[in-house]
Amino acid sequence: MPATATLDATAPPVPADELAADLTAEIAGLRFDRMDEAERDTWLRTFTAIDGAVAAGRSRALAAAVAGRPRKAVVRTSELVQATGMSSAEARRAVRLSDTLKAAPAAAAALATGEITPGHAAALAAGVPWLYRSGIQSDPTLLDAARTQGVDEFATTVKTWTRAHDGDLDGRRLAARQYRDRRASWTVRSDGMVHIDADLPPDSGSIVTGALHALSEHLWRTEDGRAAGPADAPDGYDARALVRTTTQRHADALVELARRATDPAEPDGAPVDNVADTPTGDGS
């Protein structure tokens, strides 16, 4: 079982490299194959608590002022990337978490002591705008919820809490922001592959994904023989040709939708609400 230890706040800090080496050695020496399920579960909870303590410590380090002067988020993000090699996106999330915990010391303490998990802290950082961060400290309901709810449920709680503070209980402002933030772009990579990226409001996204799903299923029914893979190829189908994955079929469906929209023979475009029933060229 994991050992517990009492930290002495008056003791000199352990050198960073020594602490990392000791922790790495201890974890590497664990024999999970010799543990029963209960003991493995205990260690999984312990790892989550360690992750929380590390996240809380990193946040304090990022929030620390240099020469008495606070540093901008972009500076701290760059520092974190250079010091650790983590991605820019990961570094930005870490800095946002740091700023959130600095504004809400109670949340920082709960994370450091394992009362809430890194997932709960991340939900707070991602879901609470900077304008309302102080409310995490003054309103105990959020942290109380974090202590009793799973991360997914808590993320929904954070959204509801934020809407209440934003006066947006009916979601109209959220819908307006989502529409404002819609975007689509594409880039050509060095190998010639085209990367397409898009953020769509829920209603628009459901139209696009619904059409892609319907056409992808049509391809699965008429071209892939309803097979999950080559091993499941029905009679009359070439098993070697059935190498198309679900994501590849989605890509083919996207191309087919674009082809139909630009095909002069189909000036009005093919309907997408009943595309699964569209006949193929072989009469099927």
PDB file of N, CA, C and O in Angstrom, residues 45 48-53 55-56 97 100-101 104-125 136 142-149 151 154:
ATOM      1  N   ARG A  45      -5.328   5.952  -7.511  1.00  0.00           N
ATOM      2  CA  ARG A  45      -5.770   7.159  -6.811  1.00  0.00           C
ATOM      3  C   ARG A  45      -4.578   7.971  -6.326  1.00  0.00           C
ATOM      4  O   ARG A  45      -4.593   9.212  -6.349  1.00  0.00           O
ATOM      5  N   THR A  48      -3.123   9.972  -9.147  1.00  0.00           N
ATOM      6  CA  THR A  48      -3.949  11.150  -9.419  1.00  0.00           C
ATOM      7  C   THR A  48      -3.658  12.250  -8.408  1.00  0.00           C
ATOM      8  O   THR A  48      -3.572  13.434  -8.766  1.00  0.00           O
ATOM      9  N   ALA A  49      -3.484  11.858  -7.131  1.00  0.00           N
ATOM     10  CA  ALA A  49      -3.156  12.843  -6.109  1.00  0.00           C
ATOM     11  C   ALA A  49      -1.786  13.475  -6.371  1.00  0.00           C
ATOM     12  O   ALA A  49      -1.593  14.685  -6.189  1.00  0.00           O
ATOM     13  N   ILE A  50      -0.840  12.653  -6.821  1.00  0.00           N
ATOM     14  CA  ILE A  50       0.494  13.184  -7.146  1.00  0.00           C
ATOM     15  C   ILE A  50       0.395  14.143  -8.325  1.00  0.00           C
ATOM     16  O   ILE A  50       1.017  15.214  -8.317  1.00  0.00           O
ATOM     17  N   ASP A  51      -0.375  13.758  -9.336  1.00  0.00           N
ATOM     18  CA  ASP A  51      -0.582  14.657 -10.479  1.00  0.00           C
ATOM     19  C   ASP A  51      -1.137  16.002 -10.015  1.00  0.00           C
ATOM     20  O   ASP A  51      -0.726  17.064 -10.501  1.00  0.00           O
ATOM     21  N   GLY A  52      -2.080  15.964  -9.075  1.00  0.00           N
ATOM     22  CA  GLY A  52      -2.660  17.193  -8.561  1.00  0.00           C
ATOM     23  C   GLY A  52      -1.639  18.039  -7.829  1.00  0.00           C
ATOM     24  O   GLY A  52      -1.589  19.265  -8.005  1.00  0.00           O
ATOM     25  N   ALA A  53      -0.822  17.391  -6.997  1.00  0.00           N
ATOM     26  CA  ALA A  53       0.208  18.131  -6.269  1.00  0.00           C
ATOM     27  C   ALA A  53       1.213  18.756  -7.225  1.00  0.00           C
ATOM     28  O   ALA A  53       1.660  19.898  -7.031  1.00  0.00           O
ATOM     29  N   ALA A  55       0.634  19.595 -10.421  1.00  0.00           N
ATOM     30  CA  ALA A  55      -0.038  20.693 -11.124  1.00  0.00           C
ATOM     31  C   ALA A  55      -0.139  21.928 -10.248  1.00  0.00           C
ATOM     32  O   ALA A  55       0.051  23.059 -10.713  1.00  0.00           O
ATOM     33  N   ALA A  56      -0.441  21.722  -8.969  1.00  0.00           N
ATOM     34  CA  ALA A  56      -0.535  22.855  -8.051  1.00  0.00           C
ATOM     35  C   ALA A  56       0.829  23.512  -7.863  1.00  0.00           C
ATOM     36  O   ALA A  56       0.948  24.749  -7.835  1.00  0.00           O
ATOM     37  N   LEU A  97      -4.409  27.608 -15.966  1.00  0.00           N
ATOM     38  CA  LEU A  97      -4.678  26.963 -14.682  1.00  0.00           C
ATOM     39  C   LEU A  97      -3.993  27.716 -13.556  1.00  0.00           C
ATOM     40  O   LEU A  97      -4.582  27.933 -12.484  1.00  0.00           O
ATOM     41  N   THR A 100      -5.922  30.801 -12.746  1.00  0.00           N
ATOM     42  CA  THR A 100      -7.179  30.466 -12.078  1.00  0.00           C
ATOM     43  C   THR A 100      -6.944  30.125 -10.619  1.00  0.00           C
ATOM     44  O   THR A 100      -7.666  30.591  -9.729  1.00  0.00           O
ATOM     45  N   LEU A 101      -5.929  29.319 -10.351  1.00  0.00           N
ATOM     46  CA  LEU A 101      -5.639  28.922  -8.970  1.00  0.00           C
ATOM     47  C   LEU A 101      -5.128  30.090  -8.138  1.00  0.00           C
ATOM     48  O   LEU A 101      -5.381  30.158  -6.927  1.00  0.00           O
ATOM     49  N   ALA A 104      -8.066  31.841  -6.958  1.00  0.00           N
ATOM     50  CA  ALA A 104      -8.901  31.028  -6.072  1.00  0.00           C
ATOM     51  C   ALA A 104      -8.016  30.133  -5.217  1.00  0.00           C
ATOM     52  O   ALA A 104      -7.861  28.937  -5.517  1.00  0.00           O
ATOM     53  N   PRO A 105      -7.412  30.674  -4.161  1.00  0.00           N
ATOM     54  CA  PRO A 105      -6.512  29.874  -3.318  1.00  0.00           C
ATOM     55  C   PRO A 105      -7.170  28.622  -2.743  1.00  0.00           C
ATOM     56  O   PRO A 105      -6.484  27.623  -2.526  1.00  0.00           O
ATOM     57  N   ALA A 106      -8.475  28.671  -2.502  1.00  0.00           N
ATOM     58  CA  ALA A 106      -9.144  27.484  -1.962  1.00  0.00           C
ATOM     59  C   ALA A 106      -9.090  26.334  -2.955  1.00  0.00           C
ATOM     60  O   ALA A 106      -8.903  25.173  -2.577  1.00  0.00           O
ATOM     61  N   ALA A 107      -9.219  26.646  -4.240  1.00  0.00           N
ATOM     62  CA  ALA A 107      -9.117  25.613  -5.267  1.00  0.00           C
ATOM     63  C   ALA A 107      -7.694  25.087  -5.357  1.00  0.00           C
ATOM     64  O   ALA A 107      -7.470  23.886  -5.547  1.00  0.00           O
ATOM     65  N   ALA A 108      -6.718  25.988  -5.229  1.00  0.00           N
ATOM     66  CA  ALA A 108      -5.312  25.567  -5.263  1.00  0.00           C
ATOM     67  C   ALA A 108      -5.007  24.618  -4.118  1.00  0.00           C
ATOM     68  O   ALA A 108      -4.327  23.595  -4.295  1.00  0.00           O
ATOM     69  N   ALA A 109      -5.511  24.943  -2.927  1.00  0.00           N
ATOM     70  CA  ALA A 109      -5.277  24.080  -1.770  1.00  0.00           C
ATOM     71  C   ALA A 109      -5.965  22.734  -1.939  1.00  0.00           C
ATOM     72  O   ALA A 109      -5.402  21.685  -1.603  1.00  0.00           O
ATOM     73  N   ALA A 110      -7.184  22.743  -2.488  1.00  0.00           N
ATOM     74  CA  ALA A 110      -7.913  21.492  -2.695  1.00  0.00           C
ATOM     75  C   ALA A 110      -7.199  20.597  -3.692  1.00  0.00           C
ATOM     76  O   ALA A 110      -7.156  19.368  -3.540  1.00  0.00           O
ATOM     77  N   LEU A 111      -6.603  21.201  -4.716  1.00  0.00           N
ATOM     78  CA  LEU A 111      -5.855  20.425  -5.705  1.00  0.00           C
ATOM     79  C   LEU A 111      -4.581  19.862  -5.095  1.00  0.00           C
ATOM     80  O   LEU A 111      -4.236  18.691  -5.310  1.00  0.00           O
ATOM     81  N   ALA A 112      -3.874  20.677  -4.337  1.00  0.00           N
ATOM     82  CA  ALA A 112      -2.603  20.247  -3.757  1.00  0.00           C
ATOM     83  C   ALA A 112      -2.777  19.121  -2.748  1.00  0.00           C
ATOM     84  O   ALA A 112      -1.898  18.264  -2.603  1.00  0.00           O
ATOM     85  N   THR A 113      -3.910  19.095  -2.056  1.00  0.00           N
ATOM     86  CA  THR A 113      -4.135  18.081  -1.024  1.00  0.00           C
ATOM     87  C   THR A 113      -4.933  16.887  -1.523  1.00  0.00           C
ATOM     88  O   THR A 113      -5.218  15.973  -0.746  1.00  0.00           O
ATOM     89  N   GLY A 114      -5.300  16.892  -2.808  1.00  0.00           N
ATOM     90  CA  GLY A 114      -6.005  15.755  -3.362  1.00  0.00           C
ATOM     91  C   GLY A 114      -7.503  15.763  -3.156  1.00  0.00           C
ATOM     92  O   GLY A 114      -8.168  14.761  -3.442  1.00  0.00           O
ATOM     93  N   GLU A 115      -8.069  16.874  -2.664  1.00  0.00           N
ATOM     94  CA  GLU A 115      -9.521  16.942  -2.496  1.00  0.00           C
ATOM     95  C   GLU A 115     -10.226  16.989  -3.847  1.00  0.00           C
ATOM     96  O   GLU A 115     -11.357  16.513  -3.980  1.00  0.00           O
ATOM     97  N   ILE A 116      -9.589  17.615  -4.826  1.00  0.00           N
ATOM     98  CA  ILE A 116     -10.100  17.607  -6.189  1.00  0.00           C
ATOM     99  C   ILE A 116      -8.979  17.110  -7.105  1.00  0.00           C
ATOM    100  O   ILE A 116      -7.802  17.169  -6.737  1.00  0.00           O
ATOM    101  N   THR A 117      -9.338  16.630  -8.272  1.00  0.00           N
ATOM    102  CA  THR A 117      -8.352  16.066  -9.184  1.00  0.00           C
ATOM    103  C   THR A 117      -7.883  17.117 -10.189  1.00  0.00           C
ATOM    104  O   THR A 117      -8.515  18.172 -10.347  1.00  0.00           O
ATOM    105  N   PRO A 118      -6.796  16.838 -10.901  1.00  0.00           N
ATOM    106  CA  PRO A 118      -6.378  17.756 -11.972  1.00  0.00           C
ATOM    107  C   PRO A 118      -7.478  17.971 -13.011  1.00  0.00           C
ATOM    108  O   PRO A 118      -7.567  19.046 -13.602  1.00  0.00           O
ATOM    109  N   GLY A 119      -8.307  16.963 -13.247  1.00  0.00           N
ATOM    110  CA  GLY A 119      -9.403  17.110 -14.193  1.00  0.00           C
ATOM    111  C   GLY A 119     -10.407  18.152 -13.737  1.00  0.00           C
ATOM    112  O   GLY A 119     -10.911  18.950 -14.540  1.00  0.00           O
ATOM    113  N   HIS A 120     -10.724  18.162 -12.439  1.00  0.00           N
ATOM    114  CA  HIS A 120     -11.630  19.177 -11.906  1.00  0.00           C
ATOM    115  C   HIS A 120     -11.016  20.563 -12.035  1.00  0.00           C
ATOM    116  O   HIS A 120     -11.700  21.527 -12.415  1.00  0.00           O
ATOM    117  N   ALA A 121      -9.729  20.673 -11.712  1.00  0.00           N
ATOM    118  CA  ALA A 121      -9.049  21.965 -11.814  1.00  0.00           C
ATOM    119  C   ALA A 121      -9.025  22.449 -13.261  1.00  0.00           C
ATOM    120  O   ALA A 121      -9.212  23.637 -13.538  1.00  0.00           O
ATOM    121  N   ALA A 122      -8.788  21.524 -14.198  1.00  0.00           N
ATOM    122  CA  ALA A 122      -8.774  21.894 -15.613  1.00  0.00           C
ATOM    123  C   ALA A 122     -10.148  22.365 -16.065  1.00  0.00           C
ATOM    124  O   ALA A 122     -10.260  23.300 -16.878  1.00  0.00           O
ATOM    125  N   ALA A 123     -11.209  21.732 -15.562  1.00  0.00           N
ATOM    126  CA  ALA A 123     -12.567  22.156 -15.905  1.00  0.00           C
ATOM    127  C   ALA A 123     -12.838  23.563 -15.399  1.00  0.00           C
ATOM    128  O   ALA A 123     -13.491  24.371 -16.072  1.00  0.00           O
ATOM    129  N   LEU A 124     -12.333  23.881 -14.212  1.00  0.00           N
ATOM    130  CA  LEU A 124     -12.465  25.239 -13.683  1.00  0.00           C
ATOM    131  C   LEU A 124     -11.735  26.240 -14.576  1.00  0.00           C
ATOM    132  O   LEU A 124     -12.278  27.282 -14.941  1.00  0.00           O
ATOM    133  N   ALA A 125     -10.489  25.915 -14.905  1.00  0.00           N
ATOM    134  CA  ALA A 125      -9.670  26.843 -15.693  1.00  0.00           C
ATOM    135  C   ALA A 125     -10.253  27.063 -17.076  1.00  0.00           C
ATOM    136  O   ALA A 125     -10.225  28.182 -17.604  1.00  0.00           O
ATOM    137  N   ILE A 136     -14.938  31.843  -7.751  1.00  0.00           N
ATOM    138  CA  ILE A 136     -14.628  30.483  -7.289  1.00  0.00           C
ATOM    139  C   ILE A 136     -14.285  30.510  -5.813  1.00  0.00           C
ATOM    140  O   ILE A 136     -14.650  29.611  -5.049  1.00  0.00           O
ATOM    141  N   LEU A 142     -19.038  25.735  -6.098  1.00  0.00           N
ATOM    142  CA  LEU A 142     -18.273  25.081  -7.155  1.00  0.00           C
ATOM    143  C   LEU A 142     -17.323  24.034  -6.580  1.00  0.00           C
ATOM    144  O   LEU A 142     -17.267  22.897  -7.067  1.00  0.00           O
ATOM    145  N   LEU A 143     -16.558  24.408  -5.575  1.00  0.00           N
ATOM    146  CA  LEU A 143     -15.614  23.446  -5.002  1.00  0.00           C
ATOM    147  C   LEU A 143     -16.339  22.312  -4.292  1.00  0.00           C
ATOM    148  O   LEU A 143     -15.875  21.165  -4.304  1.00  0.00           O
ATOM    149  N   ASP A 144     -17.474  22.613  -3.678  1.00  0.00           N
ATOM    150  CA  ASP A 144     -18.264  21.549  -3.053  1.00  0.00           C
ATOM    151  C   ASP A 144     -18.702  20.543  -4.115  1.00  0.00           C
ATOM    152  O   ASP A 144     -18.670  19.325  -3.884  1.00  0.00           O
ATOM    153  N   ALA A 145     -19.098  21.048  -5.279  1.00  0.00           N
ATOM    154  CA  ALA A 145     -19.499  20.157  -6.369  1.00  0.00           C
ATOM    155  C   ALA A 145     -18.311  19.345  -6.870  1.00  0.00           C
ATOM    156  O   ALA A 145     -18.440  18.150  -7.175  1.00  0.00           O
ATOM    157  N   ALA A 146     -17.139  19.977  -6.965  1.00  0.00           N
ATOM    158  CA  ALA A 146     -15.952  19.281  -7.455  1.00  0.00           C
ATOM    159  C   ALA A 146     -15.576  18.120  -6.544  1.00  0.00           C
ATOM    160  O   ALA A 146     -15.053  17.100  -7.007  1.00  0.00           O
ATOM    161  N   ARG A 147     -15.838  18.259  -5.269  1.00  0.00           N
ATOM    162  CA  ARG A 147     -15.471  17.207  -4.312  1.00  0.00           C
ATOM    163  C   ARG A 147     -16.390  15.993  -4.397  1.00  0.00           C
ATOM    164  O   ARG A 147     -16.031  14.914  -3.943  1.00  0.00           O
ATOM    165  N   THR A 148     -17.566  16.162  -4.984  1.00  0.00           N
ATOM    166  CA  THR A 148     -18.542  15.066  -4.997  1.00  0.00           C
ATOM    167  C   THR A 148     -18.887  14.573  -6.399  1.00  0.00           C
ATOM    168  O   THR A 148     -19.451  13.483  -6.535  1.00  0.00           O
ATOM    169  N   GLN A 149     -18.557  15.349  -7.425  1.00  0.00           N
ATOM    170  CA  GLN A 149     -18.937  14.985  -8.784  1.00  0.00           C
ATOM    171  C   GLN A 149     -17.748  14.471  -9.570  1.00  0.00           C
ATOM    172  O   GLN A 149     -16.601  14.830  -9.295  1.00  0.00           O
ATOM    173  N   VAL A 151     -15.547  14.314 -13.115  1.00  0.00           N
ATOM    174  CA  VAL A 151     -15.063  15.448 -13.907  1.00  0.00           C
ATOM    175  C   VAL A 151     -16.059  15.850 -14.985  1.00  0.00           C
ATOM    176  O   VAL A 151     -16.324  17.036 -15.190  1.00  0.00           O
ATOM    177  N   PHE A 154     -18.945  17.582 -13.429  1.00  0.00           N
ATOM    178  CA  PHE A 154     -18.515  18.868 -12.892  1.00  0.00           C
ATOM    179  C   PHE A 154     -18.335  19.901 -14.002  1.00  0.00           C
ATOM    180  O   PHE A 154     -18.634  21.085 -13.814  1.00  0.00           O
TER     181      PHE A 154
END
